[in-house]
Amino acid sequence: MFASYLIGLREGLEATLVVSVLVALLVKSDRRDRLPLVWAGVGAALVLSVAFGALLTFTVARLEYRQQELFEAVTSLLATAFVTWMIFWMRRASRTLSGELRARLSQALEVGATAVVVMAFLAVAREGLETALLFFASVQGATTTAVPLVGITLGLLTAVALGWAIYRSAMRINLTRFFTWTGLLLILVAAGIFKYGVHDLQEAGVLPGLSTHAFDISGVMPADSWYGALLAGLFNITPQPSVLETVAWVAYAVPTLALFLRPRRSRPTASPTDSPASPAAQNPPASSTNPQPAG
């Protein structure tokens, strides 16, 4: 449940922040007449996301065993790629999200009503499609229970509540810190999804070594224990993983965490007075060597 909740919260909050910024900009610019266009775009994006999730479920139910394993492997690998891109994009864009949306909305308003609908639709559809794909990939093997669906629903509802509170200025959170911590957790979730994709490829016979286990900790972490179920559901850590699964988990998690935690370099901005072409730099004023007394 927590893995699904985290996906719903993270993806939902990104979409909610985009919508709240669009709504706030329209309200502040006294363009409330354009608000129905934003909600129309949001509604269309939600319908598309739900339809995409239903299509994934319908497709995998119609496939034979080997084809089903291959399909689930492909969706797991795609979900890993999407969540990795999303984590690093949000880490970079969280500081400038409002300014970029303001510029895009101004351009959309100049173009016309259709452009506003399309902008809102694309902003939410991207997050919605990613959410459907991530959710589908993360709950493989748990489709007989409604717990993952409850988790992602609670995450989305929490995201909507947080977005509304931020819009109403009733709650202020450090978004950079929020996306950093959730990004760390999602990297571990993505490592588990990637590991599951490799497992599906082994199940389908594409990769060898399904019965070659890296270790066996079932005596310490039984699969039917609450902590075993928690680690398996959140990070896909299982008591008897194959060697290839373990290598895949480590090969993804370690370098991705290292890149994510690497300090961002701030580009130094040259001052106009430091520029060689600056008149002040070429001809410094006399007061720079003989300052006048104050007063």
Coordinates of C-alpha atoms in Angstrom, one line a residue, residues 10 17 36 55 81-82 89-90 94 131 139 141 145 173 201-202 210 213 215-216 236 258 270 275 279 286 289 295:
R10 CA 4.3 12.2 -5.8
L17 CA 0.8 21.9 -8.4
P36 CA -13.7 26.1 -17.2
L55 CA -6.1 -0.8 -21.5
A81 CA 12.7 4.8 -17.3
F82 CA 9.8 7.2 -16.8
W89 CA 13.4 16.5 -14.1
M90 CA 11.4 17.6 -11.0
S94 CA 11.0 22.6 -8.9
T131 CA 0.9 7.3 -12.8
V139 CA 1.5 -4.0 -8.3
G141 CA 1.7 -10.1 -8.4
T145 CA -6.2 -7.5 -3.6
I173 CA 5.9 23.3 2.5
L201 CA 12.2 -11.7 -18.5
Q202 CA 13.5 -14.8 -16.7
L210 CA 15.7 -18.0 -12.6
H213 CA 19.5 -17.7 -6.2
F215 CA 21.0 -15.7 -1.3
D216 CA 18.2 -17.1 0.9
N236 CA 10.5 -5.6 -4.2
A258 CA 24.8 8.6 -6.3
A270 CA 29.7 37.5 -13.7
S275 CA 33.6 42.2 -17.1
P279 CA 33.9 50.8 -18.7
A286 CA 39.5 57.9 -8.7
T289 CA 41.8 54.5 -4.5
G295 CA 29.1 62.5 5.7

